[in-house]
Amino acid sequence: MGYLYLVTVALLFSFGGTCVKAIKPFFAPSMITFLRFFVGVFWLLLLKSILRKPVRADFRQALKTHWKWLVCGAVCKFLNYTCENIALTVGVSYGNILTQPVQMILLTILGVTYLKERMTAQRLVGVLLCVTGIFLISWNGMSIEALLSGNLRLTILYIIAGIFAGLFVLAQKKVAADFDVLDSNLFMFSVAAGIAFLVPLGEGRVLPAGIPSAGAVIAIAFFGFITGIGFYLNARAIPLVPFQMVALLQSTMVFFSIAWGVLFFHEPVSIYIITGTLLFVAGIVLTQLHPAHGQA
């Protein structure tokens, strides 16, 4: 079941850019971020109801102990999705594939500096492959002028999004021992939804530009489903499969994302995109192989 969960998660998250493109004509990027969290919380509450999982008896005490990490996780996920959604509304639907290698680089650095793991030669090669892949995808064979005029800004947004995605993973790890993943995600996404709503409210962009189409409504519901259920399935899968397989199966998301961009939006995919993607997927796998051997 663990393998099935991970492939399902990869497939679900690959539709993120597709959902943003479908919602974009009607809602501002800031409102898309809020809707993603808000509907995600709804799906988590529905799942909690179906599973009949009561709140743990020590939830209040765990909340008092870990509230800083929970709020940190909520803020990081809010910033992750904010940057990602802004970039997706401007660039191609598969642009957010860049967040994965950035997240992996950050987690590797945190592992070495914060968790005192050893930087092995294998992990260093993996990081270098991720960096090379990010560079190739960002460059995409363009002239320096074309790169600086727009694509660099999108790359920076995705790098920031990947950094905060990695910090969210760290926050999840810090509270995992005392919280059921359903409860911790429910709390963090609820806080993130509250924060996210303040942005379109301040911008005066809460209401849609027009009556949302059926496709946009379905995309909003599915985007929330991806957010709420996707993270839950991912957490359920990790203890069930060898750790090395987690990164490998998760990274298949990028190939699905590119495929949807070509299929649904006829977006171009160059040799630079393909080569860069293959390089950073190889880098992600290398950084995660035999992680226990790298600990000091």
Short mmCIF file of C-alpha atoms in Angstrom, two decimals:
data_model
loop_
_atom_site.label_atom_id
_atom_site.label_comp_id
_atom_site.label_asym_id
_atom_site.label_seq_id
_atom_site.Cartn_x
_atom_site.Cartn_y
_atom_site.Cartn_z
CA MET A 1 0.00 0.00 0.00
CA GLY A 2 2.90 2.36 0.68
CA TYR A 3 3.97 2.30 -2.97
CA LEU A 4 0.40 2.88 -4.09
CA TYR A 5 0.08 5.83 -1.69
CA LEU A 6 3.29 7.45 -2.99
CA VAL A 7 2.40 7.04 -6.67
CA THR A 8 -1.07 8.45 -5.90
CA VAL A 9 0.50 11.43 -4.10
CA ALA A 10 2.88 12.08 -7.02
CA LEU A 11 -0.05 11.97 -9.43
CA LEU A 12 -2.18 14.27 -7.26
CA PHE A 13 0.49 16.93 -6.76
CA SER A 14 1.35 16.91 -10.46
CA PHE A 15 -2.02 18.58 -11.12
CA GLY A 16 -1.17 21.64 -9.00
CA GLY A 17 -0.16 23.83 -11.93
CA THR A 18 -3.14 22.63 -13.96
CA CYS A 19 -5.51 23.68 -11.17
CA VAL A 20 -3.91 27.13 -10.89
CA LYS A 21 -4.26 27.70 -14.63
CA ALA A 22 -7.95 26.72 -14.48
CA ILE A 23 -8.68 29.02 -11.52
CA LYS A 24 -6.49 31.94 -12.68
CA PRO A 25 -9.08 33.63 -14.99
CA PHE A 26 -11.42 34.17 -12.04
CA PHE A 27 -9.31 34.64 -8.90
CA ALA A 28 -6.13 36.52 -7.98
CA PRO A 29 -3.08 34.41 -6.96
CA SER A 30 -3.55 35.43 -3.30
CA MET A 31 -7.15 34.20 -3.37
CA ILE A 32 -6.07 30.94 -5.02
CA THR A 33 -3.70 30.39 -2.09
CA PHE A 34 -6.50 30.98 0.42
CA LEU A 35 -8.91 28.68 -1.44
CA ARG A 36 -6.32 25.93 -1.54
CA PHE A 37 -5.94 26.00 2.24
CA PHE A 38 -9.62 26.59 3.01
CA VAL A 39 -10.88 23.72 0.86
CA GLY A 40 -7.97 21.56 2.03
CA VAL A 41 -9.12 22.00 5.62
CA PHE A 42 -12.63 20.95 4.57
CA TRP A 43 -11.26 17.71 3.04
CA LEU A 44 -9.21 16.99 6.18
CA LEU A 45 -12.27 17.50 8.40
CA LEU A 46 -14.26 15.19 6.14
CA LEU A 47 -11.51 12.57 6.31
CA LYS A 48 -11.34 12.88 10.10
CA SER A 49 -15.08 12.37 10.28
CA ILE A 50 -14.98 9.31 7.98
CA LEU A 51 -12.11 7.73 9.92
CA ARG A 52 -13.80 8.63 13.22
CA LYS A 53 -10.50 9.71 14.68
CA PRO A 54 -11.04 11.68 17.89
CA VAL A 55 -8.61 14.37 18.99
CA ARG A 56 -5.91 12.88 21.19
CA ALA A 57 -6.41 13.33 24.92
CA ASP A 58 -3.06 15.08 25.24
CA PHE A 59 -3.69 17.39 22.28
CA ARG A 60 -3.90 20.53 24.43
CA GLN A 61 -0.61 19.77 26.18
CA ALA A 62 1.09 18.93 22.88
CA LEU A 63 -0.24 22.18 21.44
CA LYS A 64 1.22 24.17 24.34
CA THR A 65 4.57 22.44 23.84
CA HIS A 66 4.82 22.70 20.06
CA TRP A 67 2.72 25.72 19.11
CA LYS A 68 5.76 27.62 17.84
CA TRP A 69 6.64 24.85 15.39
CA LEU A 70 3.00 24.53 14.32
CA VAL A 71 2.69 28.27 13.63
CA CYS A 72 6.08 28.21 11.92
CA GLY A 73 4.87 25.38 9.68
CA ALA A 74 1.68 27.29 8.85
CA VAL A 75 3.58 30.46 7.93
CA CYS A 76 6.12 28.53 5.87
CA LYS A 77 3.43 26.67 3.92
CA PHE A 78 1.56 29.95 3.34
CA LEU A 79 4.71 31.56 1.92
CA ASN A 80 5.47 28.43 -0.10
CA TYR A 81 2.08 28.45 -1.81
CA THR A 82 1.99 32.24 -2.19
CA CYS A 83 5.24 32.34 -4.18
CA GLU A 84 4.36 29.20 -6.13
CA ASN A 85 0.91 30.41 -7.15
CA ILE A 86 2.16 33.83 -8.26
CA ALA A 87 4.75 32.15 -10.49
CA LEU A 88 2.29 29.59 -11.87
CA THR A 89 -0.18 32.27 -12.93
CA VAL A 90 2.59 33.89 -15.02
CA GLY A 91 4.69 30.99 -16.30
CA VAL A 92 4.10 27.46 -17.54
CA SER A 93 1.93 25.05 -15.56
CA TYR A 94 4.85 22.75 -14.77
CA GLY A 95 7.15 25.52 -13.50
CA ASN A 96 6.73 24.40 -9.90
CA ILE A 97 8.83 21.29 -10.59
CA LEU A 98 11.72 23.54 -9.48
CA THR A 99 10.50 23.55 -5.89
CA GLN A 100 11.38 19.88 -5.43
CA PRO A 101 15.16 20.09 -5.94
CA VAL A 102 15.31 23.35 -3.96
CA GLN A 103 13.46 21.68 -1.08
CA MET A 104 15.82 18.70 -1.21
CA ILE A 105 18.92 20.94 -1.21
CA LEU A 106 17.61 22.82 1.82
CA LEU A 107 16.75 19.63 3.71
CA THR A 108 20.22 18.26 2.98
CA ILE A 109 21.81 21.46 4.29
CA LEU A 110 19.59 21.40 7.39
CA GLY A 111 20.46 17.75 7.92
CA VAL A 112 24.17 18.59 7.95
CA THR A 113 24.04 21.85 9.93
CA TYR A 114 21.04 21.37 12.22
CA LEU A 115 20.66 17.59 12.61
CA LYS A 116 24.45 16.99 12.57
CA GLU A 117 24.38 14.48 9.70
CA ARG A 118 27.51 13.85 7.66
CA MET A 119 27.84 15.37 4.18
CA THR A 120 28.95 12.34 2.19
CA ALA A 121 30.43 12.55 -1.30
CA GLN A 122 27.24 10.95 -2.63
CA ARG A 123 25.01 13.59 -1.08
CA LEU A 124 27.29 16.36 -2.33
CA VAL A 125 27.08 15.01 -5.88
CA GLY A 126 23.30 14.86 -5.48
CA VAL A 127 23.17 18.52 -4.41
CA LEU A 128 25.36 19.54 -7.36
CA LEU A 129 23.10 17.64 -9.76
CA CYS A 130 20.06 19.43 -8.30
CA VAL A 131 21.75 22.82 -8.71
CA THR A 132 22.74 22.00 -12.31
CA GLY A 133 19.20 20.86 -13.10
CA ILE A 134 17.72 24.05 -11.67
CA PHE A 135 20.16 26.12 -13.73
CA LEU A 136 19.36 24.31 -17.00
CA ILE A 137 15.60 24.59 -16.52
CA SER A 138 15.85 28.27 -15.59
CA TRP A 139 18.17 29.09 -18.48
CA ASN A 140 16.24 27.02 -21.06
CA GLY A 141 18.66 28.11 -23.78
CA MET A 142 17.61 31.76 -23.61
CA SER A 143 19.79 34.79 -24.11
CA ILE A 144 20.94 36.68 -21.01
CA GLU A 145 18.54 39.52 -21.87
CA ALA A 146 15.55 37.17 -22.11
CA LEU A 147 16.57 35.39 -18.91
CA LEU A 148 16.84 38.62 -16.93
CA SER A 149 13.63 40.05 -18.38
CA GLY A 150 11.29 37.50 -16.85
CA ASN A 151 12.39 33.92 -16.35
CA LEU A 152 14.83 34.79 -13.58
CA ARG A 153 12.02 36.35 -11.53
CA LEU A 154 9.99 33.15 -11.81
CA THR A 155 13.01 31.07 -10.82
CA ILE A 156 13.54 33.22 -7.73
CA LEU A 157 9.88 32.77 -6.75
CA TYR A 158 10.18 28.99 -7.10
CA ILE A 159 13.43 28.96 -5.12
CA ILE A 160 11.75 30.88 -2.30
CA ALA A 161 8.75 28.52 -2.53
CA GLY A 162 11.06 25.49 -2.31
CA ILE A 163 12.89 26.91 0.71
CA PHE A 164 9.67 27.41 2.63
CA ALA A 165 8.40 23.99 1.52
CA GLY A 166 11.53 22.48 3.07
CA LEU A 167 11.04 24.43 6.30
CA PHE A 168 7.45 23.14 6.44
CA VAL A 169 8.79 19.58 6.25
CA LEU A 170 11.15 20.39 9.13
CA ALA A 171 8.23 21.71 11.19
CA GLN A 172 6.27 18.52 10.45
CA LYS A 173 9.21 16.42 11.66
CA LYS A 174 9.53 18.44 14.86
CA VAL A 175 5.91 17.78 15.89
CA ALA A 176 5.51 14.27 14.45
CA ALA A 177 6.21 12.45 17.72
CA ASP A 178 3.41 14.17 19.65
CA PHE A 179 0.80 14.76 16.95
CA ASP A 180 -1.20 12.57 14.62
CA VAL A 181 -0.36 13.88 11.13
CA LEU A 182 -4.04 14.53 10.45
CA ASP A 183 -4.33 16.78 13.51
CA SER A 184 -1.05 18.65 12.92
CA ASN A 185 -1.84 19.32 9.25
CA LEU A 186 -5.38 20.33 10.13
CA PHE A 187 -4.08 22.86 12.65
CA MET A 188 -1.34 24.24 10.38
CA PHE A 189 -3.56 24.51 7.31
CA SER A 190 -6.30 26.21 9.34
CA VAL A 191 -3.83 28.82 10.61
CA ALA A 192 -2.41 29.20 7.09
CA ALA A 193 -5.92 29.71 5.68
CA GLY A 194 -6.52 32.50 8.21
CA ILE A 195 -3.26 34.20 7.27
CA ALA A 196 -3.86 33.67 3.55
CA PHE A 197 -7.29 35.33 3.65
CA LEU A 198 -5.79 38.59 4.93
CA VAL A 199 -3.88 39.12 1.67
CA PRO A 200 -6.77 39.20 -0.85
CA LEU A 201 -8.84 41.01 1.78
CA GLY A 202 -6.20 43.74 1.97
CA GLU A 203 -5.88 43.82 -1.81
CA GLY A 204 -9.64 44.04 -2.27
CA ARG A 205 -9.50 40.96 -4.52
CA VAL A 206 -11.67 38.48 -2.63
CA LEU A 207 -14.48 38.36 -5.19
CA PRO A 208 -13.95 36.59 -8.52
CA ALA A 209 -13.51 38.56 -11.74
CA GLY A 210 -16.61 36.84 -13.10
CA ILE A 211 -18.86 33.87 -12.42
CA PRO A 212 -16.45 30.91 -12.12
CA SER A 213 -16.87 28.23 -14.75
CA ALA A 214 -17.68 24.65 -13.85
CA GLY A 215 -14.07 23.76 -14.64
CA ALA A 216 -12.78 26.40 -12.21
CA VAL A 217 -15.09 25.17 -9.42
CA ILE A 218 -13.93 21.59 -9.97
CA ALA A 219 -10.30 22.79 -9.98
CA ILE A 220 -10.81 24.60 -6.64
CA ALA A 221 -12.34 21.50 -5.06
CA PHE A 222 -9.61 19.26 -6.47
CA PHE A 223 -6.82 21.68 -5.47
CA GLY A 224 -8.05 21.52 -1.88
CA PHE A 225 -8.28 17.73 -2.09
CA ILE A 226 -4.66 17.59 -3.29
CA THR A 227 -3.56 19.77 -0.38
CA GLY A 228 -5.47 18.06 2.39
CA ILE A 229 -5.51 14.41 1.35
CA GLY A 230 -2.21 14.44 -0.56
CA PHE A 231 -0.13 15.34 2.49
CA TYR A 232 -2.01 12.83 4.62
CA LEU A 233 -1.39 9.97 2.18
CA ASN A 234 2.26 10.96 1.91
CA ALA A 235 2.71 10.77 5.68
CA ARG A 236 0.92 7.40 5.77
CA ALA A 237 3.17 6.02 3.03
CA ILE A 238 6.58 6.94 4.44
CA PRO A 239 6.66 4.29 7.24
CA LEU A 240 5.48 1.56 4.82
CA VAL A 241 8.26 1.62 2.20
CA PRO A 242 12.07 1.70 2.20
CA PHE A 243 13.18 5.28 2.73
CA GLN A 244 15.18 5.34 -0.51
CA MET A 245 12.00 4.68 -2.49
CA VAL A 246 10.17 7.67 -1.03
CA ALA A 247 12.23 10.29 -2.88
CA LEU A 248 12.28 8.23 -6.07
CA LEU A 249 8.50 7.80 -6.25
CA GLN A 250 7.79 11.37 -5.12
CA SER A 251 10.04 12.73 -7.87
CA THR A 252 7.89 11.07 -10.56
CA MET A 253 5.52 13.99 -9.95
CA VAL A 254 7.69 16.22 -12.16
CA PHE A 255 7.22 13.98 -15.21
CA PHE A 256 3.44 13.95 -14.73
CA SER A 257 3.45 17.76 -14.38
CA ILE A 258 5.33 18.24 -17.64
CA ALA A 259 3.00 15.79 -19.38
CA TRP A 260 -0.11 17.72 -18.24
CA GLY A 261 1.44 21.00 -19.45
CA VAL A 262 1.97 19.56 -22.91
CA LEU A 263 -1.37 17.74 -23.02
CA PHE A 264 -3.69 20.41 -21.62
CA PHE A 265 -1.96 23.69 -22.48
CA HIS A 266 0.35 22.74 -25.38
CA GLU A 267 3.28 24.22 -23.48
CA PRO A 268 6.72 23.79 -25.06
CA VAL A 269 9.25 21.43 -23.49
CA SER A 270 12.85 21.88 -24.63
CA ILE A 271 15.88 19.63 -24.31
CA TYR A 272 17.06 21.93 -21.52
CA ILE A 273 13.88 21.24 -19.52
CA ILE A 274 14.14 17.48 -20.05
CA THR A 275 17.87 17.32 -19.26
CA GLY A 276 17.55 19.57 -16.21
CA THR A 277 14.65 17.50 -14.88
CA LEU A 278 16.52 14.22 -15.29
CA LEU A 279 19.56 15.71 -13.55
CA PHE A 280 17.72 17.01 -10.51
CA VAL A 281 15.66 13.81 -10.15
CA ALA A 282 18.94 11.87 -10.12
CA GLY A 283 20.24 14.37 -7.56
CA ILE A 284 17.19 13.94 -5.32
CA VAL A 285 17.59 10.16 -5.39
CA LEU A 286 21.33 10.38 -4.63
CA THR A 287 20.83 12.65 -1.62
CA GLN A 288 18.31 10.19 -0.16
CA LEU A 289 20.07 6.86 -0.74
CA HIS A 290 21.10 5.15 2.51
CA PRO A 291 20.50 8.26 4.66
CA ALA A 292 21.27 6.42 7.89
CA HIS A 293 24.86 5.84 6.73
CA GLY A 294 25.42 9.56 6.53
CA GLN A 295 24.74 10.33 10.16
CA ALA A 296 27.60 11.34 12.46
#
